[in-house]
Amino acid sequence: DLAVEVVAEGFEHGWDIGFLPDGRALVTERPGRISLVSGLREGARRTTVRADLDDVYAQGEGGLLGMVVHPDFATSRQFTTCQTHQEGGEPKDIRLVTWRLSADGRSAEQVKTLLSGLPISTGRHSGCRPELAADGALLVGTGDTARGDIPQDRTSLGGKVLRLDLVSGDPLPDNPFVSSPNRRERYVL
């Protein structure tokens, strides 16, 4: 049997959950919102985290998507999101952005863009899913933008698993194509 317990509600297209060391959780919402859930039991409170997400382009399958909480969150308070980036109201690319959550959990500030230039389409098969590997590497599964040739092109960041340093955003030195003259290919696992 499966027992379902509603912990918190009121999310709009909740996309990913990042579990914090103190028992709370961050939730990304596709329209460009981050929520903080006070706990993981029934009756938890959902609070919207104030963050400048005006550059998130939420349309089609794009928006504020995957997230990974940094392993040193207890001291750094950092987490990284995957988001569709817009400039002047037009979608530009998919980006990994690192954030710092305030001590009270009410706001988050952008620390840096960790990686930009992931391809975008009309909204289909864009995006990414970050996850930490056992060795601490940031692995990022990326969308193929609904184009069959993109996964076969190692110079494109689309339709791949990328492997990079969570702090610097650089490709890791033992990646298979790290000596390629094409910088994007250096990220490809």
mmCIF file of C-alpha atoms in Angstrom:
data_model
loop_
_atom_site.group_PDB
_atom_site.id
_atom_site.type_symbol
_atom_site.label_atom_id
_atom_site.label_comp_id
_atom_site.label_asym_id
_atom_site.label_seq_id
_atom_site.Cartn_x
_atom_site.Cartn_y
_atom_site.Cartn_z
ATOM 1 C CA ASP A 1 0.000 0.000 0.000
ATOM 2 C CA LEU A 2 1.014 3.555 -0.651
ATOM 3 C CA ALA A 3 0.169 6.239 1.896
ATOM 4 C CA VAL A 4 0.042 9.833 0.665
ATOM 5 C CA GLU A 5 0.531 12.709 3.053
ATOM 6 C CA VAL A 6 0.181 16.348 1.962
ATOM 7 C CA VAL A 7 3.079 18.217 3.529
ATOM 8 C CA ALA A 8 2.533 21.627 1.886
ATOM 9 C CA GLU A 9 0.496 22.936 -1.020
ATOM 10 C CA GLY A 10 -0.016 26.002 -3.195
ATOM 11 C CA PHE A 11 2.864 25.396 -5.611
ATOM 12 C CA GLU A 12 2.540 26.319 -9.276
ATOM 13 C CA HIS A 13 4.322 23.735 -11.422
ATOM 14 C CA GLY A 14 6.671 22.666 -8.652
ATOM 15 C CA TRP A 15 9.712 21.285 -10.438
ATOM 16 C CA ASP A 16 12.425 20.190 -8.055
ATOM 17 C CA ILE A 17 13.042 19.769 -4.332
ATOM 18 C CA GLY A 18 16.305 20.470 -2.550
ATOM 19 C CA PHE A 19 16.501 18.994 0.934
ATOM 20 C CA LEU A 20 18.343 21.200 3.430
ATOM 21 C CA PRO A 21 20.426 19.848 6.328
ATOM 22 C CA ASP A 22 18.087 21.391 8.923
ATOM 23 C CA GLY A 23 15.019 19.449 7.706
ATOM 24 C CA ARG A 24 13.537 22.185 5.526
ATOM 25 C CA ALA A 25 13.315 22.043 1.749
ATOM 26 C CA LEU A 26 13.611 24.433 -1.186
ATOM 27 C CA VAL A 27 11.218 23.963 -4.100
ATOM 28 C CA THR A 28 11.640 25.480 -7.552
ATOM 29 C CA GLU A 29 8.465 26.494 -9.361
ATOM 30 C CA ARG A 30 8.584 26.684 -13.150
ATOM 31 C CA PRO A 31 7.034 30.198 -13.444
ATOM 32 C CA GLY A 32 10.092 31.617 -11.662
ATOM 33 C CA ARG A 33 9.594 31.190 -7.937
ATOM 34 C CA ILE A 34 11.522 29.527 -5.134
ATOM 35 C CA SER A 35 9.622 28.357 -2.071
ATOM 36 C CA LEU A 36 10.923 27.282 1.317
ATOM 37 C CA VAL A 37 9.005 24.506 3.073
ATOM 38 C CA SER A 38 9.383 24.558 6.853
ATOM 39 C CA GLY A 39 9.555 20.776 7.252
ATOM 40 C CA LEU A 40 8.693 17.458 5.712
ATOM 41 C CA ARG A 41 5.619 16.557 7.751
ATOM 42 C CA GLU A 42 1.953 17.436 7.385
ATOM 43 C CA GLY A 43 1.241 21.068 8.264
ATOM 44 C CA ALA A 44 4.551 22.455 7.027
ATOM 45 C CA ARG A 45 4.467 26.102 5.954
ATOM 46 C CA ARG A 46 5.355 27.211 2.431
ATOM 47 C CA THR A 47 7.055 30.600 2.149
ATOM 48 C CA THR A 48 8.052 32.328 -1.079
ATOM 49 C CA VAL A 49 11.753 33.195 -1.083
ATOM 50 C CA ARG A 50 12.428 36.721 -2.342
ATOM 51 C CA ALA A 51 14.849 36.437 -5.260
ATOM 52 C CA ASP A 52 15.447 38.375 -8.464
ATOM 53 C CA LEU A 53 14.094 35.906 -11.003
ATOM 54 C CA ASP A 54 13.036 38.509 -13.576
ATOM 55 C CA ASP A 55 15.405 36.959 -16.118
ATOM 56 C CA VAL A 56 13.587 33.582 -16.043
ATOM 57 C CA TYR A 57 11.660 32.870 -19.242
ATOM 58 C CA ALA A 58 8.745 30.613 -18.304
ATOM 59 C CA GLN A 59 7.026 29.330 -21.402
ATOM 60 C CA GLY A 60 6.536 25.900 -22.950
ATOM 61 C CA GLU A 61 8.822 23.525 -21.070
ATOM 62 C CA GLY A 62 11.131 26.347 -19.989
ATOM 63 C CA GLY A 63 11.347 28.280 -16.745
ATOM 64 C CA LEU A 64 12.912 27.679 -13.342
ATOM 65 C CA LEU A 65 13.673 23.967 -13.414
ATOM 66 C CA GLY A 66 16.161 21.662 -11.688
ATOM 67 C CA MET A 67 18.123 22.413 -8.533
ATOM 68 C CA VAL A 68 20.946 20.983 -6.482
ATOM 69 C CA VAL A 69 21.766 21.948 -2.894
ATOM 70 C CA HIS A 70 25.528 22.291 -2.388
ATOM 71 C CA PRO A 71 27.060 19.695 -0.053
ATOM 72 C CA ASP A 72 28.480 22.483 2.133
ATOM 73 C CA PHE A 73 25.107 24.262 2.373
ATOM 74 C CA ALA A 74 25.261 24.382 6.183
ATOM 75 C CA THR A 75 28.113 26.899 5.908
ATOM 76 C CA SER A 76 27.875 28.318 2.347
ATOM 77 C CA ARG A 77 24.030 28.414 2.114
ATOM 78 C CA GLN A 78 24.439 27.880 -1.643
ATOM 79 C CA PHE A 79 22.321 26.028 -4.165
ATOM 80 C CA THR A 80 22.349 25.957 -7.965
ATOM 81 C CA THR A 81 19.341 26.106 -10.272
ATOM 82 C CA CYS A 82 18.799 25.403 -13.939
ATOM 83 C CA GLN A 83 16.753 28.116 -15.634
ATOM 84 C CA THR A 84 15.700 29.420 -19.008
ATOM 85 C CA HIS A 85 17.304 32.849 -19.342
ATOM 86 C CA GLN A 86 15.700 35.765 -21.169
ATOM 87 C CA GLU A 87 16.964 39.141 -22.301
ATOM 88 C CA GLY A 88 14.540 41.828 -23.447
ATOM 89 C CA GLY A 89 11.628 39.410 -23.122
ATOM 90 C CA GLU A 90 13.176 36.907 -25.545
ATOM 91 C CA PRO A 91 14.611 33.524 -24.536
ATOM 92 C CA LYS A 92 18.396 33.448 -24.903
ATOM 93 C CA ASP A 93 19.722 30.195 -23.411
ATOM 94 C CA ILE A 94 19.555 27.787 -20.492
ATOM 95 C CA ARG A 95 21.799 28.565 -17.536
ATOM 96 C CA LEU A 96 23.023 27.116 -14.283
ATOM 97 C CA VAL A 97 22.877 29.841 -11.638
ATOM 98 C CA THR A 98 24.316 29.604 -8.122
ATOM 99 C CA TRP A 99 22.379 31.277 -5.290
ATOM 100 C CA ARG A 100 22.935 31.987 -1.597
ATOM 101 C CA LEU A 101 19.954 31.648 0.751
ATOM 102 C CA SER A 102 19.816 34.224 3.540
ATOM 103 C CA ALA A 103 20.218 33.019 7.128
ATOM 104 C CA ASP A 104 16.498 33.506 7.801
ATOM 105 C CA GLY A 105 15.514 31.761 4.549
ATOM 106 C CA ARG A 106 13.393 34.685 3.373
ATOM 107 C CA SER A 107 15.570 35.740 0.429
ATOM 108 C CA ALA A 108 18.222 34.468 -1.953
ATOM 109 C CA GLU A 109 20.802 36.362 -3.951
ATOM 110 C CA GLN A 110 22.524 35.335 -7.156
ATOM 111 C CA VAL A 111 26.154 34.468 -6.555
ATOM 112 C CA LYS A 112 27.095 33.786 -10.173
ATOM 113 C CA THR A 113 26.167 32.183 -13.443
ATOM 114 C CA LEU A 114 27.932 28.842 -13.246
ATOM 115 C CA LEU A 115 27.426 27.885 -16.906
ATOM 116 C CA SER A 116 25.517 29.538 -19.758
ATOM 117 C CA GLY A 117 24.950 28.726 -23.404
ATOM 118 C CA LEU A 118 22.893 25.563 -23.080
ATOM 119 C CA PRO A 119 20.704 25.489 -26.198
ATOM 120 C CA ILE A 120 17.078 26.492 -26.205
ATOM 121 C CA SER A 121 14.280 25.724 -28.633
ATOM 122 C CA THR A 122 10.724 26.886 -28.987
ATOM 123 C CA GLY A 123 10.150 25.339 -25.584
ATOM 124 C CA ARG A 124 10.413 21.637 -26.334
ATOM 125 C CA HIS A 125 13.157 19.521 -24.796
ATOM 126 C CA SER A 126 15.134 22.466 -23.428
ATOM 127 C CA GLY A 127 16.384 22.654 -19.880
ATOM 128 C CA CYS A 128 18.617 20.649 -17.649
ATOM 129 C CA ARG A 129 18.702 18.481 -14.559
ATOM 130 C CA PRO A 130 21.639 18.945 -12.161
ATOM 131 C CA GLU A 131 22.772 16.201 -9.795
ATOM 132 C CA LEU A 132 25.863 15.622 -7.672
ATOM 133 C CA ALA A 133 28.048 12.606 -8.381
ATOM 134 C CA ALA A 134 29.680 10.575 -5.613
ATOM 135 C CA ASP A 135 33.017 12.267 -6.406
ATOM 136 C CA GLY A 136 31.494 15.745 -5.909
ATOM 137 C CA ALA A 137 31.274 16.562 -9.616
ATOM 138 C CA LEU A 138 28.193 18.375 -10.864
ATOM 139 C CA LEU A 139 26.491 16.244 -13.510
ATOM 140 C CA VAL A 140 23.980 18.020 -15.720
ATOM 141 C CA GLY A 141 21.607 16.222 -18.074
ATOM 142 C CA THR A 142 20.613 18.632 -20.859
ATOM 143 C CA GLY A 143 17.718 18.741 -23.299
ATOM 144 C CA ASP A 144 18.176 17.974 -26.985
ATOM 145 C CA THR A 145 15.900 20.875 -28.109
ATOM 146 C CA ALA A 146 13.845 18.307 -30.055
ATOM 147 C CA ARG A 147 16.584 18.026 -32.680
ATOM 148 C CA GLY A 148 18.001 14.578 -33.358
ATOM 149 C CA ASP A 149 21.406 15.859 -34.498
ATOM 150 C CA ILE A 150 22.153 17.814 -31.299
ATOM 151 C CA PRO A 151 23.072 14.794 -29.103
ATOM 152 C CA GLN A 152 25.540 13.618 -31.781
ATOM 153 C CA ASP A 153 27.312 16.995 -31.959
ATOM 154 C CA ARG A 154 29.915 17.058 -29.177
ATOM 155 C CA THR A 155 30.392 20.823 -29.653
ATOM 156 C CA SER A 156 26.806 21.452 -28.527
ATOM 157 C CA LEU A 157 25.880 21.419 -24.839
ATOM 158 C CA GLY A 158 22.432 19.987 -25.716
ATOM 159 C CA GLY A 159 21.367 16.358 -25.381
ATOM 160 C CA LYS A 160 24.327 15.478 -23.176
ATOM 161 C CA VAL A 161 25.501 14.744 -19.685
ATOM 162 C CA LEU A 162 27.896 17.520 -18.728
ATOM 163 C CA ARG A 163 30.449 17.203 -15.927
ATOM 164 C CA LEU A 164 31.785 20.289 -14.200
ATOM 165 C CA ASP A 165 33.134 21.730 -10.991
ATOM 166 C CA LEU A 166 30.296 22.884 -8.716
ATOM 167 C CA VAL A 167 32.271 25.887 -7.434
ATOM 168 C CA SER A 168 34.090 27.226 -10.507
ATOM 169 C CA GLY A 169 31.840 25.953 -13.298
ATOM 170 C CA ASP A 170 34.899 24.702 -15.176
ATOM 171 C CA PRO A 171 34.988 21.343 -16.942
ATOM 172 C CA LEU A 172 36.744 18.761 -14.795
ATOM 173 C CA PRO A 173 40.343 17.901 -15.756
ATOM 174 C CA ASP A 174 39.588 14.189 -16.229
ATOM 175 C CA ASN A 175 36.636 14.715 -18.606
ATOM 176 C CA PRO A 176 37.088 12.690 -21.815
ATOM 177 C CA PHE A 177 37.338 15.702 -24.176
ATOM 178 C CA VAL A 178 38.996 18.194 -21.811
ATOM 179 C CA SER A 179 41.813 18.937 -24.276
ATOM 180 C CA SER A 180 39.442 19.762 -27.141
ATOM 181 C CA PRO A 181 39.971 23.183 -28.765
ATOM 182 C CA ASN A 182 36.182 23.669 -28.502
ATOM 183 C CA ARG A 183 35.423 24.837 -24.939
ATOM 184 C CA ARG A 184 31.870 23.405 -24.950
ATOM 185 C CA GLU A 185 33.122 19.940 -25.860
ATOM 186 C CA ARG A 186 35.318 19.935 -22.722
ATOM 187 C CA TYR A 187 32.166 19.624 -20.554
ATOM 188 C CA VAL A 188 30.820 16.528 -22.330
ATOM 189 C CA LEU A 189 31.007 13.314 -20.346
#
